[in-house]
Structure formats: structure tokens, C-alpha cells
Amino acid sequence: NNADAAIGSASTVEGKIDSVEIATILQKEENDWTTADKQKIEFYEAYLAAERGDVVINADGTMTIAVAKPIVVEASGEVNAVAKSDVLLASESDVIVVEITSGGEVRLKANGNVIGSIDEEGEATTSQGAITATERVILESAQGSITGIKLVEASNSSTNEEHELIARAAEDITISKAGDLVIDTIYSANGKITLDVSGAGGIKNDITALDTGNGAELNISGVNIELLGVDNLGEANHYIGLKGRVGEEAGDGKITADAGGDVYINTYGNINAPEISGKTISAVNFAVIADGELKATNGFVDVVNNGSVIRTSLVSETDAVNFEANAGSTTQDAVITAKDAVTYK
């Protein structure tokens, strides 16, 4: 604990990256590197490790990179941390988060699992694992899962869209928050992503200027995605980019969301067996949607610039359905139901 300052530190480095020069250095034996070679590789590695916002392009073409210098958590892995500024932590093994409170940013990067807490059988639970920060939270598990983490809004937290979550893991990601969850990127290489905002919260992205979906970034990507307790999913000018990746198991690639408010999603690739509902639905840019349902309970369903719809229902209980497909796309065994007009282009 360090209630007076930061846990971990940060510095800045400045320079340029010449890709040809870097490739030439990497072809040498490391023992043959000059001091200048080592400095250039260190700068290049700092660039590769940088998060969004860590790199500033200067007027002269050089870059200034903020470099985090975390405190390394010992093998026991249990963390209870309080700081008035940033909390920067790293571990080569598992980390058990009892509680983290930061007056700035939280970065926690582990080689193993990041666990909210574990019970007597060694299973992840959600009885602890609270992270409170006034700025963004970055969580990473290089070879494991992120489970049982609860984000808590700080009383003096920033109210702008820059207060976001970044989470990356090799396996499952399970994160909850009682209230709006602003995300940058949530990525699981091989697992399921579960986000729970059951405290009447919405899920938003951190893009400050975005068109009606075509320019959206990929915000959430996992083998399967489940979004729980959502009010609004995305916004009319801030679509959420989703991608469920079809894997080896039956049912992989599934996206599930039951929103109490409106849904604005930009989908990437195929969607398998989706179950997505909200007051209104606006979905853009999928390749194929199969074996599922998009249902609007109190408004329109609008699917634009999309591929084929196969064995899927598009339902508007109170309004219209508009389906605009790409050239060559089809509707195969699809059911389109609307109280008002159905438009197909």
C-alpha cells in the first residue's frame, strides 16, 4: 500500500523508429549489439508495449513514449493496494485481487491468471476483487483468465469518455460493474467474455467521434460473448464493435445480449446463434448471421450493409424492420416479422 503516492512509476523516452534499421539489428547476434543498437531496440520494445495514449508524435517526427515501470508482485500473488496516484503492477504468476484503489490509472499485467478471489476449492469467486480507479483500468493475463473482477466507480472519477477499460486474456474474461462500463478493447484469444453491468448500466466505447457504425473499432472480441444486465449497448454515434469467433466447439461464435435500452452494434465476420434484444436494434457490417434472433421490443430493427441472414429471426414487436444487404447476399429460411413495414433492399 502507498496511500501517499503511486505504486510503481513511469518515465518517458524519445526517439524514432526505422523499421529497416531495426530489422538489421535483429539479424545480429545480441552479443554484437552496440550501445546504440541496444538503445534503439529498447525504444522499439517500449513502442510495442505502449497502450493507447502512451505515444505522442512530436512536430519534428520523433515520438515520446510513456513507459510504465510496475512493481512486481511476489509468488503469493495476493494484492490489496491503495494509492493516491497510479497503481502499476506485474506478475510472472497468478494474481489474486483482494482490492485495488487508485487515484489515477490501474495497470495489472500477469503471466498467469488475474482472479478476483478464490474459494476453498480454488475456484474463482466474486466476493472480493474490487478495483476502484479515477482513470482507466488495464488488465492482462498472458496465459490465463481474468475472472471475478468488479469495477467500482470512484466518487471523483472523470466524467468523460476517456475513463475506459482494456482487458486481454488467453482464456475467459469475466468482469462486472454496477453502472456504465466504458470500454476500449476487451480481447480473449481462446475463451468467453462475460460483462455484467446489472446495476442498470450501459456498455459504451471510448471513441469520441464516430459515424453510424462503418468506422467503428473492434471493441469486444472472444470465442463467445455474453453481455448481462445491459441498459443501452452502444450509442447512435458510438457503435460497439463485436466479434464472436467460431472455434472448434459447437456453438462457438455466439453473441448474447438482452438490453433494456437501445442496441447499436458493428459486427465483424460471422455471427453464430445470436440472441440479441433491445428496445431498438441497429446492426451493421456482419458477413453471415445464422441460427439466432435479433428482436426489438419497443422500436425498429435496422440491419444495414450486411451479408446473408440464415435461419434467423428479425423481429420488431412495435415498429418496422429494415434489411439492407450487400450484393450477392441472401435470406435463407429467415423470418422477418414487424408490426409496421418490412423493407428489404
Short mmCIF file of C-alpha atoms in Angstrom, two decimals:
data_model
loop_
_atom_site.label_atom_id
_atom_site.label_comp_id
_atom_site.label_asym_id
_atom_site.label_seq_id
_atom_site.Cartn_x
_atom_site.Cartn_y
_atom_site.Cartn_z
CA ASN A 1 0.00 0.00 0.00
CA ASN A 2 1.08 3.55 -0.67
CA ALA A 3 -1.66 5.99 0.27
CA ASP A 4 0.56 8.99 -0.29
CA ALA A 5 1.79 8.46 -3.85
CA ALA A 6 1.87 5.90 -6.66
CA ILE A 7 2.55 2.19 -6.68
CA GLY A 8 5.04 1.71 -9.49
CA SER A 9 6.41 4.55 -11.57
CA ALA A 10 6.60 5.85 -15.12
CA SER A 11 9.14 7.62 -17.27
CA THR A 12 9.33 8.83 -20.86
CA VAL A 13 11.67 8.03 -23.72
CA GLU A 14 12.03 9.87 -27.02
CA GLY A 15 13.27 8.78 -30.41
CA LYS A 16 12.44 7.48 -33.87
CA ILE A 17 11.89 4.01 -35.28
CA ASP A 18 13.46 2.99 -38.58
CA SER A 19 12.00 -0.42 -39.45
CA VAL A 20 14.87 -1.30 -41.81
CA GLU A 21 17.39 -0.39 -39.14
CA ILE A 22 15.56 -2.44 -36.51
CA ALA A 23 15.46 -5.47 -38.83
CA THR A 24 19.19 -5.15 -39.45
CA ILE A 25 19.97 -5.04 -35.72
CA LEU A 26 17.78 -8.07 -35.02
CA GLN A 27 19.70 -10.09 -37.58
CA LYS A 28 22.86 -9.66 -35.49
CA GLU A 29 23.83 -11.79 -32.52
CA GLU A 30 22.78 -9.93 -29.37
CA ASN A 31 26.36 -10.03 -28.10
CA ASP A 32 27.35 -8.00 -31.15
CA TRP A 33 24.90 -5.17 -30.48
CA THR A 34 26.46 -1.77 -29.90
CA THR A 35 25.24 0.56 -27.17
CA ALA A 36 23.33 2.49 -29.86
CA ASP A 37 21.77 -0.77 -31.10
CA LYS A 38 20.56 -1.62 -27.59
CA GLN A 39 19.03 1.83 -27.15
CA LYS A 40 17.17 1.54 -30.45
CA ILE A 41 15.81 -1.92 -29.57
CA GLU A 42 14.77 -0.72 -26.10
CA PHE A 43 12.89 2.17 -27.70
CA TYR A 44 11.27 -0.18 -30.22
CA GLU A 45 10.18 -2.55 -27.43
CA ALA A 46 8.74 0.41 -25.49
CA TYR A 47 6.71 1.29 -28.58
CA LEU A 48 5.41 -2.27 -28.93
CA ALA A 49 4.41 -2.38 -25.25
CA ALA A 50 2.69 1.02 -25.29
CA GLU A 51 -1.03 1.33 -24.64
CA ARG A 52 -3.32 3.73 -26.44
CA GLY A 53 -2.40 7.25 -25.38
CA ASP A 54 1.15 6.33 -24.33
CA VAL A 55 2.69 7.55 -27.60
CA VAL A 56 2.87 11.21 -28.65
CA ILE A 57 4.06 12.16 -32.14
CA ASN A 58 6.16 15.32 -31.92
CA ALA A 59 6.36 18.09 -34.51
CA ASP A 60 9.87 17.03 -35.55
CA GLY A 61 8.71 13.47 -36.31
CA THR A 62 10.10 11.90 -33.16
CA MET A 63 7.94 10.01 -30.68
CA THR A 64 7.66 10.43 -26.94
CA ILE A 65 6.59 7.22 -25.22
CA ALA A 66 5.37 6.89 -21.64
CA VAL A 67 6.96 3.76 -20.15
CA ALA A 68 5.30 2.11 -17.15
CA LYS A 69 7.62 0.64 -14.52
CA PRO A 70 5.42 -1.67 -12.44
CA ILE A 71 6.02 -3.19 -9.03
CA VAL A 72 6.42 -6.96 -9.41
CA VAL A 73 4.01 -8.97 -7.25
CA GLU A 74 5.62 -11.90 -5.42
CA ALA A 75 4.65 -15.52 -5.99
CA SER A 76 1.95 -15.48 -3.29
CA GLY A 77 0.09 -13.21 -5.69
CA GLU A 78 -2.43 -11.58 -3.34
CA VAL A 79 -2.91 -7.84 -3.90
CA ASN A 80 -4.53 -5.28 -1.61
CA ALA A 81 -3.34 -1.86 -2.81
CA VAL A 82 -4.26 1.77 -2.12
CA ALA A 83 -2.59 4.77 -3.75
CA LYS A 84 -3.41 8.42 -4.39
CA SER A 85 -1.98 8.11 -7.90
CA ASP A 86 -1.39 5.26 -10.38
CA VAL A 87 -1.19 1.60 -9.41
CA LEU A 88 1.16 -0.28 -11.78
CA LEU A 89 1.64 -3.99 -11.04
CA ALA A 90 3.06 -7.03 -12.81
CA SER A 91 3.50 -10.72 -12.02
CA GLU A 92 5.05 -13.81 -13.60
CA SER A 93 2.38 -16.00 -12.00
CA ASP A 94 -1.26 -15.72 -10.83
CA VAL A 95 -2.54 -12.57 -9.11
CA ILE A 96 -5.43 -12.60 -6.63
CA VAL A 97 -7.04 -9.16 -6.40
CA VAL A 98 -8.42 -8.55 -2.93
CA GLU A 99 -8.92 -4.82 -3.55
CA ILE A 100 -7.20 -2.06 -5.51
CA THR A 101 -7.99 1.62 -5.01
CA SER A 102 -6.23 4.15 -7.22
CA GLY A 103 -6.40 7.93 -7.51
CA GLY A 104 -5.22 7.51 -11.09
CA GLU A 105 -4.78 4.63 -13.51
CA VAL A 106 -4.58 0.91 -12.74
CA ARG A 107 -2.39 -1.40 -14.84
CA LEU A 108 -2.18 -5.03 -13.77
CA LYS A 109 -0.38 -7.40 -16.14
CA ALA A 110 0.25 -11.03 -15.20
CA ASN A 111 1.65 -14.03 -16.97
CA GLY A 112 -0.88 -16.20 -15.12
CA ASN A 113 -4.49 -15.67 -14.07
CA VAL A 114 -5.93 -12.43 -12.70
CA ILE A 115 -8.52 -13.57 -10.16
CA GLY A 116 -10.98 -11.55 -8.11
CA SER A 117 -10.79 -14.10 -5.33
CA ILE A 118 -10.82 -17.87 -4.87
CA ASP A 119 -12.87 -20.13 -2.61
CA GLU A 120 -11.68 -23.09 -0.55
CA GLU A 121 -11.79 -25.35 -3.61
CA GLY A 122 -9.57 -22.94 -5.52
CA GLU A 123 -12.37 -21.75 -7.80
CA ALA A 124 -12.81 -18.10 -8.74
CA THR A 125 -15.50 -16.18 -6.85
CA THR A 126 -16.72 -12.58 -6.87
CA SER A 127 -16.74 -11.96 -3.11
CA GLN A 128 -13.70 -9.70 -3.48
CA GLY A 129 -11.80 -8.43 -6.49
CA ALA A 130 -12.91 -4.78 -6.43
CA ILE A 131 -10.91 -2.26 -8.46
CA THR A 132 -11.63 1.45 -7.98
CA ALA A 133 -9.85 3.99 -10.20
CA THR A 134 -10.36 7.58 -11.28
CA GLU A 135 -8.77 6.87 -14.66
CA ARG A 136 -8.63 3.85 -16.95
CA VAL A 137 -8.09 0.24 -15.90
CA ILE A 138 -5.83 -2.09 -17.91
CA LEU A 139 -5.87 -5.82 -17.08
CA GLU A 140 -3.86 -8.51 -18.85
CA SER A 141 -3.41 -12.26 -18.42
CA ALA A 142 -0.91 -13.53 -20.97
CA GLN A 143 -1.56 -17.24 -20.44
CA GLY A 144 -4.67 -17.45 -18.27
CA SER A 145 -8.05 -15.91 -17.45
CA ILE A 146 -9.36 -12.70 -15.90
CA THR A 147 -12.22 -13.67 -13.59
CA GLY A 148 -14.20 -12.28 -10.68
CA ILE A 149 -13.13 -8.66 -11.17
CA LYS A 150 -15.57 -5.95 -10.06
CA LEU A 151 -15.02 -2.38 -11.25
CA VAL A 152 -16.20 0.35 -8.88
CA GLU A 153 -16.77 3.94 -10.00
CA ALA A 154 -14.68 6.34 -7.90
CA SER A 155 -16.53 9.26 -6.35
CA ASN A 156 -14.16 11.73 -8.04
CA SER A 157 -13.86 9.78 -11.30
CA SER A 158 -13.56 11.57 -14.62
CA THR A 159 -16.94 12.01 -16.30
CA ASN A 160 -15.62 11.96 -19.86
CA GLU A 161 -15.35 9.07 -22.31
CA GLU A 162 -11.63 8.59 -21.62
CA HIS A 163 -12.24 6.61 -18.44
CA GLU A 164 -12.20 3.18 -20.04
CA LEU A 165 -11.40 -0.50 -19.60
CA ILE A 166 -8.80 -2.51 -21.50
CA ALA A 167 -8.69 -6.26 -20.80
CA ARG A 168 -6.77 -9.01 -22.60
CA ALA A 169 -6.51 -12.69 -21.75
CA ALA A 170 -5.63 -16.02 -23.32
CA GLU A 171 -8.77 -17.60 -21.82
CA ASP A 172 -12.04 -16.38 -20.23
CA ILE A 173 -12.74 -12.82 -19.13
CA THR A 174 -15.46 -12.11 -16.52
CA ILE A 175 -15.83 -8.52 -15.33
CA SER A 176 -18.72 -6.74 -13.64
CA LYS A 177 -19.61 -3.16 -12.85
CA ALA A 178 -22.66 -1.58 -11.21
CA GLY A 179 -23.20 1.20 -13.75
CA ASP A 180 -21.97 2.33 -17.14
CA LEU A 181 -18.94 0.47 -18.48
CA VAL A 182 -16.82 2.43 -20.97
CA ILE A 183 -14.54 0.13 -22.92
CA ASP A 184 -11.58 0.50 -25.22
CA THR A 185 -10.72 -3.12 -26.01
CA ILE A 186 -11.68 -6.45 -24.43
CA TYR A 187 -10.00 -9.42 -26.10
CA SER A 188 -9.91 -13.14 -25.31
CA ALA A 189 -7.80 -15.35 -27.58
CA ASN A 190 -9.47 -18.66 -26.71
CA GLY A 191 -12.26 -18.02 -24.20
CA LYS A 192 -15.62 -16.49 -23.42
CA ILE A 193 -16.13 -12.85 -22.49
CA THR A 194 -18.81 -12.08 -19.90
CA LEU A 195 -19.56 -8.48 -18.96
CA ASP A 196 -22.17 -7.83 -16.25
CA VAL A 197 -23.49 -4.31 -15.73
CA SER A 198 -26.56 -5.37 -13.79
CA GLY A 199 -26.63 -2.13 -11.82
CA ALA A 200 -28.64 -0.53 -14.66
CA GLY A 201 -25.56 0.33 -16.64
CA GLY A 202 -24.83 0.64 -20.33
CA ILE A 203 -21.82 -0.51 -22.33
CA LYS A 204 -20.14 2.24 -24.35
CA ASN A 205 -16.96 2.61 -26.33
CA ASP A 206 -14.41 5.36 -25.78
CA ILE A 207 -14.38 6.75 -29.31
CA THR A 208 -15.20 10.45 -29.18
CA ALA A 209 -16.19 10.89 -32.83
CA LEU A 210 -17.70 8.12 -34.92
CA ASP A 211 -20.06 7.77 -37.86
CA THR A 212 -23.07 5.45 -37.89
CA GLY A 213 -21.04 2.33 -37.38
CA ASN A 214 -18.91 1.86 -40.51
CA GLY A 215 -15.87 3.38 -38.83
CA ALA A 216 -16.24 1.58 -35.51
CA GLU A 217 -13.32 -0.18 -33.94
CA LEU A 218 -13.44 -3.76 -32.71
CA ASN A 219 -14.17 -3.30 -29.00
CA ILE A 220 -15.05 -6.83 -27.80
CA SER A 221 -13.62 -9.99 -29.35
CA GLY A 222 -13.83 -13.52 -27.92
CA VAL A 223 -14.88 -17.03 -28.87
CA ASN A 224 -18.26 -16.28 -27.25
CA ILE A 225 -19.62 -13.02 -25.82
CA GLU A 226 -22.31 -12.62 -23.14
CA LEU A 227 -23.45 -9.17 -22.03
CA LEU A 228 -25.61 -9.17 -18.90
CA GLY A 229 -27.87 -6.57 -17.31
CA VAL A 230 -27.28 -4.05 -20.09
CA ASP A 231 -29.31 -0.87 -20.43
CA ASN A 232 -28.03 0.64 -23.70
CA LEU A 233 -25.46 -1.24 -25.76
CA GLY A 234 -23.55 1.37 -27.74
CA GLU A 235 -24.96 4.72 -28.81
CA ALA A 236 -26.27 6.17 -32.07
CA ASN A 237 -22.90 7.73 -32.90
CA HIS A 238 -20.78 5.33 -30.83
CA TYR A 239 -21.42 1.80 -32.11
CA ILE A 240 -19.91 -1.12 -30.17
CA GLY A 241 -17.70 -3.37 -32.31
CA LEU A 242 -18.32 -7.07 -31.54
CA LYS A 243 -16.75 -10.26 -32.85
CA GLY A 244 -17.56 -13.80 -31.73
CA ARG A 245 -15.02 -16.16 -33.24
CA VAL A 246 -16.10 -19.59 -34.43
CA GLY A 247 -13.84 -22.22 -32.89
CA GLU A 248 -13.72 -26.00 -32.55
CA GLU A 249 -16.74 -26.40 -30.25
CA ALA A 250 -20.37 -26.39 -31.38
CA GLY A 251 -21.95 -23.04 -30.61
CA ASP A 252 -18.71 -21.06 -30.77
CA GLY A 253 -19.05 -17.53 -32.11
CA LYS A 254 -22.23 -16.82 -30.14
CA ILE A 255 -23.15 -13.29 -29.02
CA THR A 256 -25.82 -12.91 -26.33
CA ALA A 257 -27.20 -9.58 -25.11
CA ASP A 258 -30.55 -8.69 -23.54
CA ALA A 259 -30.64 -4.90 -23.39
CA GLY A 260 -33.30 -2.87 -21.63
CA GLY A 261 -32.48 0.09 -23.89
CA ASP A 262 -31.20 0.53 -27.44
CA VAL A 263 -28.61 -1.61 -29.23
CA TYR A 264 -26.06 -0.21 -31.71
CA ILE A 265 -23.54 -2.84 -32.81
CA ASN A 266 -20.94 -3.13 -35.53
CA THR A 267 -20.31 -6.83 -36.04
CA TYR A 268 -17.21 -8.40 -37.56
CA GLY A 269 -17.34 -11.64 -39.53
CA ASN A 270 -19.99 -14.30 -38.97
CA ILE A 271 -22.37 -14.35 -36.02
CA ASN A 272 -23.45 -17.79 -34.86
CA ALA A 273 -26.71 -18.32 -32.92
CA PRO A 274 -27.06 -14.74 -31.66
CA GLU A 275 -29.64 -13.83 -29.04
CA ILE A 276 -29.75 -10.05 -29.09
CA SER A 277 -32.68 -7.95 -27.91
CA GLY A 278 -33.32 -4.31 -27.02
CA LYS A 279 -35.85 -1.53 -27.47
CA THR A 280 -34.35 -0.83 -30.90
CA ILE A 281 -31.69 -2.76 -32.82
CA SER A 282 -29.21 -1.31 -35.29
CA ALA A 283 -26.64 -3.82 -36.58
CA VAL A 284 -24.13 -3.17 -39.34
CA ASN A 285 -21.38 -4.96 -41.23
CA PHE A 286 -21.83 -8.66 -40.48
CA ALA A 287 -20.86 -11.30 -43.07
CA VAL A 288 -23.33 -14.06 -42.13
CA ILE A 289 -25.80 -14.24 -39.26
CA ALA A 290 -27.16 -17.72 -38.62
CA ASP A 291 -29.46 -19.63 -36.27
CA GLY A 292 -30.48 -16.81 -33.97
CA GLU A 293 -32.71 -13.82 -33.31
CA LEU A 294 -32.47 -10.03 -33.29
CA LYS A 295 -35.54 -8.64 -31.53
CA ALA A 296 -36.68 -5.07 -30.86
CA THR A 297 -39.25 -4.83 -28.09
CA ASN A 298 -40.21 -1.15 -28.48
CA GLY A 299 -38.85 0.17 -31.76
CA PHE A 300 -37.26 -0.71 -35.09
CA VAL A 301 -34.81 -3.33 -36.30
CA ASP A 302 -32.31 -1.88 -38.77
CA VAL A 303 -29.66 -4.14 -40.31
CA VAL A 304 -27.53 -2.34 -42.91
CA ASN A 305 -24.54 -3.16 -45.13
CA ASN A 306 -24.71 -6.79 -44.17
CA GLY A 307 -24.33 -10.30 -45.56
CA SER A 308 -26.66 -13.26 -45.57
CA VAL A 309 -29.26 -13.99 -42.90
CA ILE A 310 -29.75 -17.74 -42.47
CA ARG A 311 -32.32 -19.45 -40.22
CA THR A 312 -32.59 -16.25 -38.18
CA SER A 313 -35.48 -14.10 -36.99
CA LEU A 314 -35.54 -10.31 -37.30
CA VAL A 315 -38.41 -9.15 -35.11
CA SER A 316 -39.88 -5.75 -34.29
CA GLU A 317 -42.77 -6.03 -31.86
CA THR A 318 -43.91 -2.41 -32.25
CA ASP A 319 -42.26 -0.90 -35.34
CA ALA A 320 -40.59 -1.66 -38.70
CA VAL A 321 -37.77 -3.93 -39.90
CA ASN A 322 -35.28 -2.61 -42.46
CA PHE A 323 -32.82 -5.07 -44.02
CA GLU A 324 -30.24 -3.78 -46.48
CA ALA A 325 -27.90 -6.50 -47.77
CA ASN A 326 -24.68 -6.46 -49.72
CA ALA A 327 -24.74 -7.59 -53.33
CA GLY A 328 -24.96 -11.38 -53.56
CA SER A 329 -26.28 -11.81 -50.02
CA THR A 330 -29.34 -13.92 -49.32
CA THR A 331 -32.04 -14.57 -46.77
CA GLN A 332 -32.25 -18.34 -46.38
CA ASP A 333 -35.00 -19.67 -44.11
CA ALA A 334 -35.07 -16.27 -42.37
CA VAL A 335 -38.15 -14.98 -40.59
CA ILE A 336 -38.73 -11.22 -40.70
CA THR A 337 -41.61 -10.03 -38.51
CA ALA A 338 -42.76 -6.46 -37.91
CA LYS A 339 -45.84 -4.69 -36.66
CA ASP A 340 -45.14 -1.95 -39.17
CA ALA A 341 -43.46 -2.12 -42.60
CA VAL A 342 -40.76 -4.57 -43.70
CA THR A 343 -38.19 -3.04 -46.07
CA TYR A 344 -35.77 -5.30 -47.92
CA LYS A 345 -33.04 -3.97 -50.21
#
